[in-house]
Amino acid sequence: MSQSPAPNPQGGINNGKPANGAAPGAAGTPNRPANGAAGGASTPTNRPAQASGSDLNRIVMEYLHKKGYFQTESMLRFESSRAPAPAQPVGSQYTGGQNAANVAPGATPPPPAPPGAPQVAIGTNNAGQMQQVPIPKPPVAKSIHDDTTAIRKGYVMLRNWTEASLDFYQPELRRALYPIFVHCYLDIIAKGQASEARDFFATYSGDHAVLHGHDLQKLSGISLPDHIPSNELAQKFRSSKYRLNISRTVFDLLFYFLQEHDSTGGAIILRIVNQYIDAQVSSGRPNRFDSEGAVHSSEGLPDTAHGSQVDSFNQAEVKLGKLPYEASFEKEVEHSLREIDKGNADGGNSLEAEFASMKSDQDTAPNREMLPLPPHTSVDIAAEIQAVMDSRAKIKVGPVQAAMPSVCMYTFHNTHDGLNCLDFSSDATLIAGGFSDSFVKVWSLNGSRLKSVVKGDAATTSKRLVGHAGPVYGVSFSPDQRYLLSASADKTVMLWSMDTYTALVCYKGHNEPVWDVAFSPHGHYFATASHDQTARLWSCDHIYPLRIFAGHMSDVDCVIFHPNGTYVFTGSSDRTVRMWDVAKGSSVRVFIGHTAAINCLAVSPDGRWLASAGEDHVIILWEIGSGRRLKIMRGHGKASIYSLAFSREGTVLVSAGADQSIRVWDVKKSTVESGPEPENLTVERAPEAVSSAKGAEASKKREIVATPDHMAVYHTKSSPVYKVQFTSRNLCLAGGAFNG
């Protein structure tokens, strides 16, 4: 039977085994006591070891994190990351008698160390003699704020978190990224890392180029620490706090995220926010439609109009009036209209008077020489006379009229999800569709057969145009209906003849798939939008582009001409719309406010207003002259919007999208040009809440809150609407593919 070990006086368990070869019964001293005292109570080898300092820190930090004391935890984590000062070694300097107990009997103690000598420790050599061993100096701890890699890592971490956040919070978080980016860039330069600073600036400055391009251009010239005090803008960033309007919800999310990731760069960003940003925190939740887009006038650096950079850019002069007629052409049209009026004594408005009302004010009209066009022919004169007659005979639609626009819907069956785009001819006799199977198909809308001038080609109600090597994403008829353009994923645009229904020209120039194509209102010119982040201007008689419009940061998804033909509008996945001068090839307006990619654009017939819509489910109305947003129209719920069209008077806007509906909007309501209230209609008007699932199961119906300018809604039967377009007499045409 074994005997239990006796308890140790110091609380340990003595197992009876001598330590370090000591005689039985002697007090074991396996390790020298930390205080240098000789002898003392025994410390058995099987005594539980005390927790190290790192283990204690880990336990305490786990406890603080569990209890939610995040700030205390971050402070402890930061303090523990600093290397502590080394403890005084045992006998590091012999001072006579102080460490006498450490000297073995009969041994000669070392002499006192002279002042300034390196620290030494007392040990023994292989012969058992005492000697001094130099102690190497511990490495100096490098602060995390001195590490340029950590600065970049912290910004990238915050940027990635912002892009992964909910769409509702992203606009405010993106605005907060700009001053943080600037100070991270200046911090890296201040530490003398010029090459790393240039790489950081080149990689991430594009995120802020739209709103702050002018400032970034000033900061891009800084490469040395000595440049910072001499750069006026950099000095303002360093000496003043950047005002930032932010909601309480977003501020708390940002603060807690930085605290939680303080050891991986969050502490650096938190220091920048505390030192250089004046956060004006407002109560409540953010409104993404108010916060997205141009910086608010109250934001930015003190004594600077930081938020007005986009506004100042949008102050460039633009001519939005109608392109003047050539003098000879105008005289011939007036003479022809006068002859027609003589034979019509109905007492109505004369065609000559109607033509005079269609002319633009000379003060707002662009110079005729800005847009070179081919000489006019008799065909052009006949087309202009017909346009005047249609203008006089058109149905007047608007919010104060007693009838909504009439909509003629064309539904395509058995497309097998292959129909990508649609376009109507201006005389409403033809419709063209682009398919994923790399072909274009043209149908007759008036029932007549399509006859080709080519002998042996049978007349049919539809024609298939084959020539592309990839899906067709855009089609556009010329104003005279004689030609059709198609844009494809094969990076080309093709011009087709509607006389022979064959390809005439293949235009190559884009480096990536072409998403959209649009003819100029005057013909001859057309514009394209591509995945290569550019839009291009072409003329039908040249196989190379005349202008390359570069400036978007992502895909250019849609393109449209201004009614006078001298400007081009492009919508992009970078959430901006740009207006380009055809003559100069430069951007003259940028419209910022969308929160997702832009699918479609429309310009009012008078050329003053622009409507844009896309993946963020809203329609934004802009004033082109000032570049300012007039209002936001909501009613499509969570569905993407595919097409927009203004009525001939410009008072009514029609939209269509993936929610299988066509919606009518009062353009001027809730603007400075609001007119009289609409009359009561006999048809059902759209209330404040409009059903978005008409015809679906009752249990799945959801009510969508529409803005007050929503006038009416027309639902289709399981058919997303790809295209809406007004004819010259104000009949609305619509087309889509059956999805049932």
PDB file of C-alpha atoms in Angstrom, residues 423-580:
ATOM      1  CA  ASP A 423     -37.262  49.588 -81.098  1.00  0.00           C
ATOM      2  CA  PHE A 424     -40.155  51.156 -83.045  1.00  0.00           C
ATOM      3  CA  SER A 425     -39.813  53.153 -86.238  1.00  0.00           C
ATOM      4  CA  SER A 426     -40.888  56.782 -85.973  1.00  0.00           C
ATOM      5  CA  ASP A 427     -43.914  56.230 -88.255  1.00  0.00           C
ATOM      6  CA  ALA A 428     -45.030  53.209 -86.172  1.00  0.00           C
ATOM      7  CA  THR A 429     -44.973  50.841 -89.144  1.00  0.00           C
ATOM      8  CA  LEU A 430     -42.003  48.663 -88.101  1.00  0.00           C
ATOM      9  CA  ILE A 431     -40.639  47.076 -84.955  1.00  0.00           C
ATOM     10  CA  ALA A 432     -37.217  45.443 -84.595  1.00  0.00           C
ATOM     11  CA  GLY A 433     -35.951  43.061 -81.937  1.00  0.00           C
ATOM     12  CA  GLY A 434     -32.458  41.856 -81.058  1.00  0.00           C
ATOM     13  CA  PHE A 435     -32.026  38.255 -79.910  1.00  0.00           C
ATOM     14  CA  SER A 436     -29.469  36.234 -77.998  1.00  0.00           C
ATOM     15  CA  ASP A 437     -29.201  33.925 -81.005  1.00  0.00           C
ATOM     16  CA  SER A 438     -27.189  36.634 -82.811  1.00  0.00           C
ATOM     17  CA  PHE A 439     -29.900  37.773 -85.215  1.00  0.00           C
ATOM     18  CA  VAL A 440     -32.241  40.750 -85.622  1.00  0.00           C
ATOM     19  CA  LYS A 441     -35.866  40.383 -86.623  1.00  0.00           C
ATOM     20  CA  VAL A 442     -38.084  43.079 -88.147  1.00  0.00           C
ATOM     21  CA  TRP A 443     -41.904  42.904 -88.132  1.00  0.00           C
ATOM     22  CA  SER A 444     -44.544  44.937 -89.930  1.00  0.00           C
ATOM     23  CA  LEU A 445     -47.007  46.613 -87.552  1.00  0.00           C
ATOM     24  CA  ASN A 446     -49.626  47.749 -90.057  1.00  0.00           C
ATOM     25  CA  GLY A 447     -50.259  44.336 -91.601  1.00  0.00           C
ATOM     26  CA  SER A 448     -48.528  45.054 -94.900  1.00  0.00           C
ATOM     27  CA  ARG A 449     -45.859  42.695 -96.182  1.00  0.00           C
ATOM     28  CA  LEU A 450     -42.209  43.682 -96.159  1.00  0.00           C
ATOM     29  CA  LYS A 451     -41.035  43.799 -99.750  1.00  0.00           C
ATOM     30  CA  SER A 452     -37.396  43.749-100.719  1.00  0.00           C
ATOM     31  CA  VAL A 453     -36.044  45.375-103.864  1.00  0.00           C
ATOM     32  CA  VAL A 454     -33.918  42.287-104.379  1.00  0.00           C
ATOM     33  CA  LYS A 455     -35.393  40.090-107.070  1.00  0.00           C
ATOM     34  CA  GLY A 456     -36.625  36.710-105.932  1.00  0.00           C
ATOM     35  CA  ASP A 457     -37.019  37.757-102.290  1.00  0.00           C
ATOM     36  CA  ALA A 458     -40.563  36.887-101.200  1.00  0.00           C
ATOM     37  CA  ALA A 459     -42.639  39.486 -99.370  1.00  0.00           C
ATOM     38  CA  THR A 460     -43.385  38.466 -95.775  1.00  0.00           C
ATOM     39  CA  THR A 461     -44.644  40.130 -92.607  1.00  0.00           C
ATOM     40  CA  SER A 462     -41.247  39.731 -90.947  1.00  0.00           C
ATOM     41  CA  LYS A 463     -37.595  39.599 -91.941  1.00  0.00           C
ATOM     42  CA  ARG A 464     -34.667  37.972 -90.177  1.00  0.00           C
ATOM     43  CA  LEU A 465     -31.321  39.804 -90.399  1.00  0.00           C
ATOM     44  CA  VAL A 466     -28.345  37.497 -89.839  1.00  0.00           C
ATOM     45  CA  GLY A 467     -24.765  38.725 -89.583  1.00  0.00           C
ATOM     46  CA  HIS A 468     -23.679  39.116 -85.970  1.00  0.00           C
ATOM     47  CA  ALA A 469     -21.507  36.596 -84.136  1.00  0.00           C
ATOM     48  CA  GLY A 470     -22.927  37.269 -80.686  1.00  0.00           C
ATOM     49  CA  PRO A 471     -26.103  38.280 -78.849  1.00  0.00           C
ATOM     50  CA  VAL A 472     -27.702  41.526 -80.043  1.00  0.00           C
ATOM     51  CA  TYR A 473     -28.245  44.024 -77.204  1.00  0.00           C
ATOM     52  CA  GLY A 474     -29.359  47.191 -78.995  1.00  0.00           C
ATOM     53  CA  VAL A 475     -31.313  48.230 -82.099  1.00  0.00           C
ATOM     54  CA  SER A 476     -32.243  51.661 -83.464  1.00  0.00           C
ATOM     55  CA  PHE A 477     -34.178  52.853 -86.527  1.00  0.00           C
ATOM     56  CA  SER A 478     -33.073  55.898 -88.497  1.00  0.00           C
ATOM     57  CA  PRO A 479     -35.507  58.861 -88.498  1.00  0.00           C
ATOM     58  CA  ASP A 480     -36.504  58.125 -92.109  1.00  0.00           C
ATOM     59  CA  GLN A 481     -37.054  54.382 -91.392  1.00  0.00           C
ATOM     60  CA  ARG A 482     -34.697  53.409 -94.225  1.00  0.00           C
ATOM     61  CA  TYR A 483     -31.926  52.024 -92.019  1.00  0.00           C
ATOM     62  CA  LEU A 484     -31.539  49.990 -88.860  1.00  0.00           C
ATOM     63  CA  LEU A 485     -28.548  49.778 -86.507  1.00  0.00           C
ATOM     64  CA  SER A 486     -27.784  46.787 -84.293  1.00  0.00           C
ATOM     65  CA  ALA A 487     -25.199  46.461 -81.487  1.00  0.00           C
ATOM     66  CA  SER A 488     -23.814  43.113 -80.440  1.00  0.00           C
ATOM     67  CA  ALA A 489     -21.592  41.256 -78.001  1.00  0.00           C
ATOM     68  CA  ASP A 490     -19.234  40.612 -80.915  1.00  0.00           C
ATOM     69  CA  LYS A 491     -17.964  44.209 -80.366  1.00  0.00           C
ATOM     70  CA  THR A 492     -19.431  45.453 -83.645  1.00  0.00           C
ATOM     71  CA  VAL A 493     -22.327  47.588 -84.870  1.00  0.00           C
ATOM     72  CA  MET A 494     -24.042  46.762 -88.152  1.00  0.00           C
ATOM     73  CA  LEU A 495     -26.052  49.006 -90.472  1.00  0.00           C
ATOM     74  CA  TRP A 496     -28.942  47.289 -92.245  1.00  0.00           C
ATOM     75  CA  SER A 497     -30.963  48.506 -95.223  1.00  0.00           C
ATOM     76  CA  MET A 498     -34.747  48.375 -94.897  1.00  0.00           C
ATOM     77  CA  ASP A 499     -34.981  48.319 -98.693  1.00  0.00           C
ATOM     78  CA  THR A 500     -32.971  45.133 -99.213  1.00  0.00           C
ATOM     79  CA  TYR A 501     -32.956  43.797 -95.614  1.00  0.00           C
ATOM     80  CA  THR A 502     -29.246  43.124 -95.879  1.00  0.00           C
ATOM     81  CA  ALA A 503     -26.171  44.388 -94.026  1.00  0.00           C
ATOM     82  CA  LEU A 504     -24.499  47.439 -95.535  1.00  0.00           C
ATOM     83  CA  VAL A 505     -21.651  48.301 -93.144  1.00  0.00           C
ATOM     84  CA  CYS A 506     -19.970  46.697 -90.126  1.00  0.00           C
ATOM     85  CA  TYR A 507     -18.483  49.241 -87.700  1.00  0.00           C
ATOM     86  CA  LYS A 508     -15.557  48.026 -85.588  1.00  0.00           C
ATOM     87  CA  GLY A 509     -13.811  50.007 -82.875  1.00  0.00           C
ATOM     88  CA  HIS A 510     -15.009  48.945 -79.447  1.00  0.00           C
ATOM     89  CA  ASN A 511     -12.831  46.583 -77.446  1.00  0.00           C
ATOM     90  CA  GLU A 512     -15.695  44.932 -75.567  1.00  0.00           C
ATOM     91  CA  PRO A 513     -19.386  44.072 -76.160  1.00  0.00           C
ATOM     92  CA  VAL A 514     -21.595  46.954 -77.272  1.00  0.00           C
ATOM     93  CA  TRP A 515     -24.645  47.380 -75.035  1.00  0.00           C
ATOM     94  CA  ASP A 516     -26.631  50.096 -76.814  1.00  0.00           C
ATOM     95  CA  VAL A 517     -26.862  52.120 -80.006  1.00  0.00           C
ATOM     96  CA  ALA A 518     -28.914  55.200 -80.934  1.00  0.00           C
ATOM     97  CA  PHE A 519     -29.453  57.160 -84.144  1.00  0.00           C
ATOM     98  CA  SER A 520     -29.221  60.949 -84.108  1.00  0.00           C
ATOM     99  CA  PRO A 521     -32.560  62.826 -84.488  1.00  0.00           C
ATOM    100  CA  HIS A 522     -31.213  64.174 -87.787  1.00  0.00           C
ATOM    101  CA  GLY A 523     -29.855  60.846 -89.013  1.00  0.00           C
ATOM    102  CA  HIS A 524     -26.341  60.444 -90.438  1.00  0.00           C
ATOM    103  CA  TYR A 525     -24.753  60.207 -86.949  1.00  0.00           C
ATOM    104  CA  PHE A 526     -25.180  57.542 -84.292  1.00  0.00           C
ATOM    105  CA  ALA A 527     -23.729  56.792 -80.856  1.00  0.00           C
ATOM    106  CA  THR A 528     -22.782  53.541 -79.131  1.00  0.00           C
ATOM    107  CA  ALA A 529     -22.279  52.445 -75.512  1.00  0.00           C
ATOM    108  CA  SER A 530     -19.939  49.637 -74.539  1.00  0.00           C
ATOM    109  CA  HIS A 531     -18.518  47.436 -71.818  1.00  0.00           C
ATOM    110  CA  ASP A 532     -15.120  49.078 -72.471  1.00  0.00           C
ATOM    111  CA  GLN A 533     -16.347  52.072 -70.408  1.00  0.00           C
ATOM    112  CA  THR A 534     -16.573  54.374 -73.425  1.00  0.00           C
ATOM    113  CA  ALA A 535     -19.248  55.781 -75.690  1.00  0.00           C
ATOM    114  CA  ARG A 536     -18.431  56.605 -79.293  1.00  0.00           C
ATOM    115  CA  LEU A 537     -19.830  58.860 -81.986  1.00  0.00           C
ATOM    116  CA  TRP A 538     -19.977  57.566 -85.541  1.00  0.00           C
ATOM    117  CA  SER A 539     -21.222  58.724 -88.920  1.00  0.00           C
ATOM    118  CA  CYS A 540     -22.783  56.296 -91.345  1.00  0.00           C
ATOM    119  CA  ASP A 541     -20.224  57.087 -94.054  1.00  0.00           C
ATOM    120  CA  HIS A 542     -17.149  56.340 -91.894  1.00  0.00           C
ATOM    121  CA  ILE A 543     -16.166  52.941 -90.517  1.00  0.00           C
ATOM    122  CA  TYR A 544     -14.171  54.466 -87.639  1.00  0.00           C
ATOM    123  CA  PRO A 545     -15.495  56.514 -84.685  1.00  0.00           C
ATOM    124  CA  LEU A 546     -15.427  60.302 -84.921  1.00  0.00           C
ATOM    125  CA  ARG A 547     -15.402  60.860 -81.147  1.00  0.00           C
ATOM    126  CA  ILE A 548     -14.550  58.686 -78.152  1.00  0.00           C
ATOM    127  CA  PHE A 549     -16.324  59.773 -74.972  1.00  0.00           C
ATOM    128  CA  ALA A 550     -14.165  58.503 -72.075  1.00  0.00           C
ATOM    129  CA  GLY A 551     -14.879  59.381 -68.463  1.00  0.00           C
ATOM    130  CA  HIS A 552     -17.134  56.761 -66.938  1.00  0.00           C
ATOM    131  CA  MET A 553     -15.661  54.430 -64.312  1.00  0.00           C
ATOM    132  CA  SER A 554     -17.648  51.387 -65.400  1.00  0.00           C
ATOM    133  CA  ASP A 555     -19.758  50.022 -68.260  1.00  0.00           C
ATOM    134  CA  VAL A 556     -21.667  52.544 -70.362  1.00  0.00           C
ATOM    135  CA  ASP A 557     -25.085  50.889 -70.436  1.00  0.00           C
ATOM    136  CA  CYS A 558     -27.294  53.275 -72.429  1.00  0.00           C
ATOM    137  CA  VAL A 559     -26.957  56.205 -74.807  1.00  0.00           C
ATOM    138  CA  ILE A 560     -29.343  58.796 -76.234  1.00  0.00           C
ATOM    139  CA  PHE A 561     -29.102  62.035 -78.249  1.00  0.00           C
ATOM    140  CA  HIS A 562     -30.379  65.450 -77.247  1.00  0.00           C
ATOM    141  CA  PRO A 563     -33.263  66.577 -79.524  1.00  0.00           C
ATOM    142  CA  ASN A 564     -31.023  69.132 -81.230  1.00  0.00           C
ATOM    143  CA  GLY A 565     -28.430  66.444 -81.997  1.00  0.00           C
ATOM    144  CA  THR A 566     -25.445  68.385 -80.626  1.00  0.00           C
ATOM    145  CA  TYR A 567     -25.209  66.534 -77.301  1.00  0.00           C
ATOM    146  CA  VAL A 568     -25.106  62.886 -76.262  1.00  0.00           C
ATOM    147  CA  PHE A 569     -26.222  61.481 -72.891  1.00  0.00           C
ATOM    148  CA  THR A 570     -24.766  58.283 -71.455  1.00  0.00           C
ATOM    149  CA  GLY A 571     -25.850  56.233 -68.451  1.00  0.00           C
ATOM    150  CA  SER A 572     -23.370  53.978 -66.713  1.00  0.00           C
ATOM    151  CA  SER A 573     -22.971  51.263 -64.115  1.00  0.00           C
ATOM    152  CA  ASP A 574     -20.915  53.780 -62.127  1.00  0.00           C
ATOM    153  CA  ARG A 575     -24.303  55.293 -61.176  1.00  0.00           C
ATOM    154  CA  THR A 576     -23.794  58.544 -63.090  1.00  0.00           C
ATOM    155  CA  VAL A 577     -25.185  60.156 -66.233  1.00  0.00           C
ATOM    156  CA  ARG A 578     -22.912  62.284 -68.394  1.00  0.00           C
ATOM    157  CA  MET A 579     -23.696  64.808 -71.100  1.00  0.00           C
ATOM    158  CA  TRP A 580     -21.162  65.113 -73.918  1.00  0.00           C
TER     159      TRP A 580
END
